[in-house]
Short mmCIF file of C-alpha atoms in Angstrom, two decimals:
data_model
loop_
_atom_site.label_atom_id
_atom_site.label_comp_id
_atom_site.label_asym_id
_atom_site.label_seq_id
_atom_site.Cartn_x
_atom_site.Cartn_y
_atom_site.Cartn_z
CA UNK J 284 0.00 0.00 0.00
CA UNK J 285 3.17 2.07 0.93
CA UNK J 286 4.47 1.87 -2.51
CA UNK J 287 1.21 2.51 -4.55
CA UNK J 288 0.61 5.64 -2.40
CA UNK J 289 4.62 6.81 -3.02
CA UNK J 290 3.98 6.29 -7.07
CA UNK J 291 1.53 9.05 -7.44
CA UNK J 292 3.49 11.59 -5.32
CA UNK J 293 5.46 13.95 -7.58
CA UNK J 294 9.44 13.20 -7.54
CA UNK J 295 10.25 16.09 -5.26
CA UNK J 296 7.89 15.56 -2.58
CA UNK J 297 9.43 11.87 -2.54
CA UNK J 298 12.74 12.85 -1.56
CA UNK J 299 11.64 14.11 1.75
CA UNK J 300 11.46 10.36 2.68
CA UNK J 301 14.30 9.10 1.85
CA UNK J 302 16.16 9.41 5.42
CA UNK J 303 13.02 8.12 6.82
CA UNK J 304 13.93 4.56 7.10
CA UNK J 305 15.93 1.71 5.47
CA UNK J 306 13.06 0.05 4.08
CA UNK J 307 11.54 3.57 2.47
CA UNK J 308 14.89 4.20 1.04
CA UNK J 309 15.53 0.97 -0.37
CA UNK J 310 11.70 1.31 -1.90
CA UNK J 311 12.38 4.41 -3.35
CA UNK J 312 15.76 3.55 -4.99
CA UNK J 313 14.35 0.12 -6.60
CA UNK J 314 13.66 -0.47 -10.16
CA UNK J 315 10.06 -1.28 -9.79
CA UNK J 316 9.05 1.57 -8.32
CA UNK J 317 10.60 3.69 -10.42
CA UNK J 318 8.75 2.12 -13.66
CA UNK J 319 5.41 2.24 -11.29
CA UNK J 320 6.25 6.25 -10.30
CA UNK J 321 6.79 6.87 -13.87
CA UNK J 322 3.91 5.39 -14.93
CA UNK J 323 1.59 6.94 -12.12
CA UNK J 324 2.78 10.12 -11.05
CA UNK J 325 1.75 13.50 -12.45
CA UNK J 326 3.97 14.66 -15.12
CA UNK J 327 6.31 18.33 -13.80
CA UNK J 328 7.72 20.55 -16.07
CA UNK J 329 10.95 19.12 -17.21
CA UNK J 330 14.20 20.10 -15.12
CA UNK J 331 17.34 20.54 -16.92
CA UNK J 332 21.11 19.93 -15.53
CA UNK J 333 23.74 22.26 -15.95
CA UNK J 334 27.20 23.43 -15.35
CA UNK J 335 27.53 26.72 -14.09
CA UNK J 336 30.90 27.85 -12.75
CA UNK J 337 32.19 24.30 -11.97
CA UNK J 338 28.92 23.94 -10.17
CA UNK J 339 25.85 21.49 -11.39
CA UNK J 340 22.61 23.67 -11.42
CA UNK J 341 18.62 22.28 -12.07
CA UNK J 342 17.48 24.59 -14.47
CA UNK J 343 13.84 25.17 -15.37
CA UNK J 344 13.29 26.14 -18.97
CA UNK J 345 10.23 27.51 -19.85
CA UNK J 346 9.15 28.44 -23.80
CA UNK J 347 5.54 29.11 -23.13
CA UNK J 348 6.70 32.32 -21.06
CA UNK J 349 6.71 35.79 -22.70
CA UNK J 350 9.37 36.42 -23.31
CA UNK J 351 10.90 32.46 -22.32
CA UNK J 352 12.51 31.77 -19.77
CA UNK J 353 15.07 30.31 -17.61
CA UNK J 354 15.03 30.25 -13.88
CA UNK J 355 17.61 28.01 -11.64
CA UNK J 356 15.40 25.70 -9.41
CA UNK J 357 18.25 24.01 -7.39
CA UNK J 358 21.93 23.75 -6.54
CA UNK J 359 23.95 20.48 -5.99
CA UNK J 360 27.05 20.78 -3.87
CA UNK J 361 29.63 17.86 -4.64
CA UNK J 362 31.70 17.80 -1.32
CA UNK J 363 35.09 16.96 -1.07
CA UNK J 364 35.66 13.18 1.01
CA UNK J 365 38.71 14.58 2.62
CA UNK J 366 37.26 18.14 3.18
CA UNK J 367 34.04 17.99 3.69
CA UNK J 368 33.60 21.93 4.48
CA UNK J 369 34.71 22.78 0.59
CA UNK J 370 32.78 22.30 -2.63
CA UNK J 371 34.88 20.34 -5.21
CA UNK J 372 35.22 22.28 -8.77
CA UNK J 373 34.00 20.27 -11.90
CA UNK J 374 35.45 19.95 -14.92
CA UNK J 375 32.93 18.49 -16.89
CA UNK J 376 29.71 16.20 -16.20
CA UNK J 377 28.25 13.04 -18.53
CA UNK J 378 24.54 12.16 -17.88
CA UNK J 379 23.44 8.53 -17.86
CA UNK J 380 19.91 7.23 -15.65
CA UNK J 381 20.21 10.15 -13.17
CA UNK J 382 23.70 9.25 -12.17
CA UNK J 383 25.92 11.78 -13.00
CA UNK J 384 29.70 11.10 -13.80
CA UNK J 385 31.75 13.93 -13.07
CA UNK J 386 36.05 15.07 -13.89
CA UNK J 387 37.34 17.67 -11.25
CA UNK J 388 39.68 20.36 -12.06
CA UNK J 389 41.57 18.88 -10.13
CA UNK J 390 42.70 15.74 -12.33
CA UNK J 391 39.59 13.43 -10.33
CA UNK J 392 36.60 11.02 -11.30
CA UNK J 393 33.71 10.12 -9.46
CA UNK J 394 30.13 8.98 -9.71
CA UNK J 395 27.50 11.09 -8.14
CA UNK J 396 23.81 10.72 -7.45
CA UNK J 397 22.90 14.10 -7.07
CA UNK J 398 19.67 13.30 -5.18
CA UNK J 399 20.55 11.54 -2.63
CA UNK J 400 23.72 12.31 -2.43
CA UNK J 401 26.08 9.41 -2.98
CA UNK J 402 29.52 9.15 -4.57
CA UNK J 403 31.80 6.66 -5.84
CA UNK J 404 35.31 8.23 -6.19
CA UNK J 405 37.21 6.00 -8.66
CA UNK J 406 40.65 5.95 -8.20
CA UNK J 407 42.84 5.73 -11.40
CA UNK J 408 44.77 2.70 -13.03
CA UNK J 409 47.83 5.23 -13.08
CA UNK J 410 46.97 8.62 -13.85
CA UNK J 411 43.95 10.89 -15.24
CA UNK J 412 45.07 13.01 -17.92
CA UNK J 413 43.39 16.70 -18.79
CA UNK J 414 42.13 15.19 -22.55
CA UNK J 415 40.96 11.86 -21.39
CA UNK J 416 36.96 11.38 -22.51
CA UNK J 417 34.57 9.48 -19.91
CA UNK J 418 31.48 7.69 -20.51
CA UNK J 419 28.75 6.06 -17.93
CA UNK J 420 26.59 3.06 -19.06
CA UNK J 421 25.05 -0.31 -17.65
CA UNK J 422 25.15 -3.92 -18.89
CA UNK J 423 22.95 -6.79 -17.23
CA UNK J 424 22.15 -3.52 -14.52
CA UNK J 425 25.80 -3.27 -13.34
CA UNK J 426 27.22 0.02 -14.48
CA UNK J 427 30.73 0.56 -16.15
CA UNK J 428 32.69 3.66 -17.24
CA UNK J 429 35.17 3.85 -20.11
CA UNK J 430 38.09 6.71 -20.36
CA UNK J 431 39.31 7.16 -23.64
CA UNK J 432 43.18 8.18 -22.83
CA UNK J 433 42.77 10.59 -25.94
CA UNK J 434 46.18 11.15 -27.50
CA UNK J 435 47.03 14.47 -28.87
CA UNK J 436 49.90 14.06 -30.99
CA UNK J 437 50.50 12.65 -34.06
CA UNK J 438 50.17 8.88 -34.83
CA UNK J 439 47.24 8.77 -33.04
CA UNK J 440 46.62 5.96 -30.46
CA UNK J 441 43.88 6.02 -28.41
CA UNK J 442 43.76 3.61 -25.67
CA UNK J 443 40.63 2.64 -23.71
CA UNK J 444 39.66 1.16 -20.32
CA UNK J 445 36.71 0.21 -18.31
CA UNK J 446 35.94 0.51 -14.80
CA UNK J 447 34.01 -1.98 -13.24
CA UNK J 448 31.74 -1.31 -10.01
CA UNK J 449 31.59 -4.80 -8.94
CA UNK J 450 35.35 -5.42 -8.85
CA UNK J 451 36.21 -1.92 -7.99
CA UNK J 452 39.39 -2.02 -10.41
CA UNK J 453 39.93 -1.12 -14.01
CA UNK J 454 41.08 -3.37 -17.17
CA UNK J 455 42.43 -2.33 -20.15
CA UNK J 456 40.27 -2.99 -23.17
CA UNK J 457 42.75 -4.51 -25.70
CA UNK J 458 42.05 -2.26 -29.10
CA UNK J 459 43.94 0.92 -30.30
CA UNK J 460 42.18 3.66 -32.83
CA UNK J 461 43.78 6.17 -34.50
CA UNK J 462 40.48 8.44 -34.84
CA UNK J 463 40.19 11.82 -33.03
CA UNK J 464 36.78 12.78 -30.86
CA UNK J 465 35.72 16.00 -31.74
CA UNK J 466 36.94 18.61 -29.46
CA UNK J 467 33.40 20.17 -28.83
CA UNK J 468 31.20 17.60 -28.78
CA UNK J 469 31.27 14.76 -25.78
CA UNK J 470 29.27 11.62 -25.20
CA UNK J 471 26.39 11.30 -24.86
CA UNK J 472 23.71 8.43 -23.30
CA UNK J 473 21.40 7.00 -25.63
CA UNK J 474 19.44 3.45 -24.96
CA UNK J 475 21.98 2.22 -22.62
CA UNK J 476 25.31 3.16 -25.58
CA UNK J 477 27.30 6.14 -25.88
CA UNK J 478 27.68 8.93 -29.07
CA UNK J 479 30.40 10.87 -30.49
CA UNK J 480 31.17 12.89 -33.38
CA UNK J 481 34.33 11.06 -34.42
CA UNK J 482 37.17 12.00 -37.12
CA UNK J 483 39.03 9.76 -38.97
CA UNK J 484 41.31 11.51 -41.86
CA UNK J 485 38.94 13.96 -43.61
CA UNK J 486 35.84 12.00 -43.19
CA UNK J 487 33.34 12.56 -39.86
CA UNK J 488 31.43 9.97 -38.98
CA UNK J 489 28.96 8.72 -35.59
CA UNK J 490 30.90 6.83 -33.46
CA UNK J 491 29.07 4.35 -30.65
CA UNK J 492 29.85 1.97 -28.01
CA UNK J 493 28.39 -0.53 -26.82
CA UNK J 494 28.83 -1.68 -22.62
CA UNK J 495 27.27 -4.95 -23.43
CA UNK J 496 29.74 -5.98 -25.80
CA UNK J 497 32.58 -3.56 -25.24
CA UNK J 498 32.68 -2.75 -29.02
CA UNK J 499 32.85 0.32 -31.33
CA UNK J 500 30.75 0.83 -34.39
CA UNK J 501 31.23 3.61 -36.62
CA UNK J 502 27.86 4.91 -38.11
CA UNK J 503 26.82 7.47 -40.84
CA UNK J 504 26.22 11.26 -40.51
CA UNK J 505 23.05 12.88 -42.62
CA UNK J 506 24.41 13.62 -46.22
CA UNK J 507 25.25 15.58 -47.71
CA UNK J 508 26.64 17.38 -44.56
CA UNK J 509 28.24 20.79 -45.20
CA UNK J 510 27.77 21.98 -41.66
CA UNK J 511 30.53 22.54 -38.69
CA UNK J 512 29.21 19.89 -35.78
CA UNK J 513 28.20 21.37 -32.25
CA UNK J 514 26.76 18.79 -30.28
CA UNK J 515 24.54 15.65 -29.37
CA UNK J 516 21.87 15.81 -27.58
CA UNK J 517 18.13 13.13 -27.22
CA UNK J 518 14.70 15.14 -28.39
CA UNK J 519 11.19 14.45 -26.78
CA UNK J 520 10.53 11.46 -29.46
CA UNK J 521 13.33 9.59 -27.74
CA UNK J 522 15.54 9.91 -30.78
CA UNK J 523 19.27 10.90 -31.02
CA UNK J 524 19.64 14.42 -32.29
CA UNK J 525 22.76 16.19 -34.16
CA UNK J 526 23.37 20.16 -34.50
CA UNK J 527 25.57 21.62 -37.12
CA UNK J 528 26.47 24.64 -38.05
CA UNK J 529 27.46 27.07 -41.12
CA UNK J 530 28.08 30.47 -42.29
CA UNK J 531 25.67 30.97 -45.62
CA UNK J 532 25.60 33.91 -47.55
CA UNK J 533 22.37 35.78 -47.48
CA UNK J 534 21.64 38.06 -50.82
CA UNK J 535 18.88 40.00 -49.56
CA UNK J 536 20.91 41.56 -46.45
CA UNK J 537 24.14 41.02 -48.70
CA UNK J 538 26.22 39.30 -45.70
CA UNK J 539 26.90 36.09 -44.34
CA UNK J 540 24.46 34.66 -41.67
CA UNK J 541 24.94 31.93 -38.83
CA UNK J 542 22.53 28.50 -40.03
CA UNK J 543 21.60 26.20 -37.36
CA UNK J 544 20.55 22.98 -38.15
CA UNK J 545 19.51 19.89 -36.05
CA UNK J 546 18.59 16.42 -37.41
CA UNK J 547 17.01 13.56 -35.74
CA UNK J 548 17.82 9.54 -36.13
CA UNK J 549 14.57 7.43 -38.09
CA UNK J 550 16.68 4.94 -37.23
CA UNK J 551 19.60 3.17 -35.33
CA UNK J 552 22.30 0.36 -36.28
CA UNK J 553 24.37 -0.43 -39.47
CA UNK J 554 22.05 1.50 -41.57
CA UNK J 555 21.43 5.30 -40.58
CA UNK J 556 18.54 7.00 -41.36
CA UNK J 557 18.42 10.81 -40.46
CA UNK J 558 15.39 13.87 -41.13
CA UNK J 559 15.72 17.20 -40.65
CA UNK J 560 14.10 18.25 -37.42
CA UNK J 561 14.32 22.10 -37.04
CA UNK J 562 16.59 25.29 -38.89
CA UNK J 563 17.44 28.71 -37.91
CA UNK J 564 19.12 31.29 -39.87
CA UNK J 565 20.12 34.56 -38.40
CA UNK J 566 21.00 34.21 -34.99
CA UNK J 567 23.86 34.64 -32.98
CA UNK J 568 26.31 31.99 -33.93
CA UNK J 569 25.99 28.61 -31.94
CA UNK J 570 29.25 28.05 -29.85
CA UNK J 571 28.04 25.06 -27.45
CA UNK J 572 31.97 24.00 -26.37
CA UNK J 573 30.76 20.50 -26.09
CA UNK J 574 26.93 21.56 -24.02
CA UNK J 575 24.29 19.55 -24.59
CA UNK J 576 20.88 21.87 -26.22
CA UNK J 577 17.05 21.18 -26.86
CA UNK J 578 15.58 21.68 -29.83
CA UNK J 579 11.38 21.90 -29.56
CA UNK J 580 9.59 21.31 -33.14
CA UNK J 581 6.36 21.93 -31.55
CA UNK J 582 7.20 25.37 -30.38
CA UNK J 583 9.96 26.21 -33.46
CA UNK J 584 12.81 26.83 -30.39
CA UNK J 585 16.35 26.49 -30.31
CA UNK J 586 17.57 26.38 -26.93
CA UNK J 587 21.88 26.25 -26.64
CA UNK J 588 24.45 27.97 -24.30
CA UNK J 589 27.39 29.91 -25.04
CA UNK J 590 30.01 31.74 -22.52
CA UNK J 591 29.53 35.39 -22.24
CA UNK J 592 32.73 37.86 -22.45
CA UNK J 593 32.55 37.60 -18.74
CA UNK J 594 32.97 34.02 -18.70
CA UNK J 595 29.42 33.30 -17.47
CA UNK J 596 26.93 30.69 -18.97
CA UNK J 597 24.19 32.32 -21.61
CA UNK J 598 21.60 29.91 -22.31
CA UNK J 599 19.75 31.62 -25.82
CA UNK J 600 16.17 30.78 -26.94
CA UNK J 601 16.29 30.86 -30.55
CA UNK J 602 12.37 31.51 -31.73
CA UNK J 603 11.05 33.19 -34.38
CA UNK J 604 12.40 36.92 -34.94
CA UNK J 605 13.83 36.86 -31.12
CA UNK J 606 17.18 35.38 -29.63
CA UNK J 607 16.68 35.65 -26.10
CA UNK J 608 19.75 35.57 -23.85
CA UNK J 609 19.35 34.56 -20.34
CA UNK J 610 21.93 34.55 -17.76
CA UNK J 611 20.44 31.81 -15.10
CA UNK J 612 22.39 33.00 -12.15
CA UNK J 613 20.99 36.85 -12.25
CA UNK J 614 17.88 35.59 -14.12
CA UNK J 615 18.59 39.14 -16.56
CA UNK J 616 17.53 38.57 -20.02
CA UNK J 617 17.44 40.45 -23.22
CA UNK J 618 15.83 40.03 -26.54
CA UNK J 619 18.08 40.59 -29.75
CA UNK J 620 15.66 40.80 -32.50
CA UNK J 621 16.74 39.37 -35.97
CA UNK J 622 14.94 40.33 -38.95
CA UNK J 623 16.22 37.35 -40.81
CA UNK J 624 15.85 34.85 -38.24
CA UNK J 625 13.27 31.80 -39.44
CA UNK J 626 12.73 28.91 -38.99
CA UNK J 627 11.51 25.95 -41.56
#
């Protein structure tokens, strides 16, 4: 009766409980419930993570304001296991089932639930390097990271490893590659594999991997493909989504104009199959530095972050005629209006 009364609470009021008892916690965190809560509990406007000035922020997005906007709901606080008075600094953050996996600036990795507040600091085989890529996924429930020990200079040779909860040690995966990750686009989660934008010679391509069967597969990219890639990211139809951009050349205004395109997978495995999902022309030129963004068909919006001058995070809404830039932290906003801003 417990549990059927929990799954139509909404998630925050839920966390409230959690230091109640053993039993309530252990309910909460099990996989039943969560399919039952998710089934049965009243749907909240969306909450969206970000990384603000080494810290992870909840941000609440909202398109049907006037103008949108962006408010910050909540702040995390990662504290340091050896100082537990001081905030640790992040680096950068990968998503995967709520869990977030997290590199400090100071040359760390660890695994943190953000709700309840758990971490898993996972020590290194030898040593974490500044370039090394990260990824979080599960097989047969038990989760797994992989660090790509990215190598910079030329031939390349990228090595891989995976960490495994279970045995609490890491294990060198025995393959070498020689392509490069794009600098400004990271993994990202999608049905239990991981995405990147991957380079080898001349020719881009999707690269995935699999935590089931520890393998690569390279995959294609929408073609033709004349666009500069910014960044993954996983629409509302549960389908993997790609932005590129490009500077066209506009003869009306007779200059050259930012284009912002995002297409969306029909399907996934050996055979790609890719739409267009949205396009904006006009705007303020997309510079994500490897950000995740949401793109909205329904409501024709663009939503993407950039760093201000004063190295603070912008998040723009990209709709219609307006480019509305939104600094979460002061919650001050402007509209830039674009006379040839459109979207198809």
């Amino acid at each position: 009766m417990i549990e059927e009364i929990f799954s139509w609470l909404p998630a925050k009021s839920l966390s409230q409980f959690q230091s109640t008892s053993k039993h309530w916690q252990a309910l909460l965190k099990s996989e039943s419930f969560a399919k039952k809560h998710s089934a049965n509990a009243p749907k909240e406007e969306p909450l969206n993570i970000m990384l603000i000035d080494s810290r992870v922020f909840l941000v609440r997005i909202n398109l049907h304001d006037s103008p949108p906007s962006v408010k910050v709901a909540y702040q995390f606080n990662l504290k340091d296991p050896d100082y537990r008075s001081s905030q640790v600094a992040i680096r950068n953050v990968f998503h995967c089932d709520g869990l977030l996996l997290c590199t400090t600036k100071d040359k760390r990795l660890v695994v943190w639930n953000p709700c309840s507040g758990e971490t898993k600091w996972i020590k290194p085989r030898d040593r974490y390097k500044k370039h090394d890529y990260y990824a979080l996924g599960s097989s047969c429930k038990q989760y797994r990271v992989l660090r790509v020990d990215s190598q910079k200079i030329l031939p390349i040779k990228n090595k891989y490893e995976i960490y495994d909860f279970t045995s609490d040690s890491w294990r060198v995966l025995g393959v070498n590659t020689d392509w490069f990750l794009a600098k400004h686009c990271r993994g990202i989660s999608f049905k239990g594999n991981t995405y990147w934008v991957a380079k080898w010679s001349h020719t881009e391509f999707l690269l995935s991997f699999d935590f089931s069967t520890e393998m690569f597969q390279s995959l294609s990219l929408p073609h033709p493909f004349p666009h500069s890639i910014s960044a993954l990211s996983v629409v509302r139809e549960n389908k993997l989504c790609l932005l590129g951009t490009s500077r066209i050349y506009n003869p009306t205004s007779d200059l050259h104009v930012s284009e912002t395109t995002c297409w969306v997978t029909n399907s996934l495995g050996s055979v790609m199959s890719w739409s267009e999902f949205l396009t904006a022309e006009g705007h303020s030129e997309v510079n994500l530095n490897g950000l995740s963004f949401l793109a909205d068909k329904q409501n024709k919006t663009l939503v993407y972050c950039n760093q201000s001058t004063k190295n603070n995070k912008i998040v723009h809404i990209v709709r219609g005629n307006e480019d509305v830039n939104v600094d979460p932290l002061d919650r001050n906003s402007t509209i830039r209006p674009s006379s040839s801003s459109h979207f198809f």
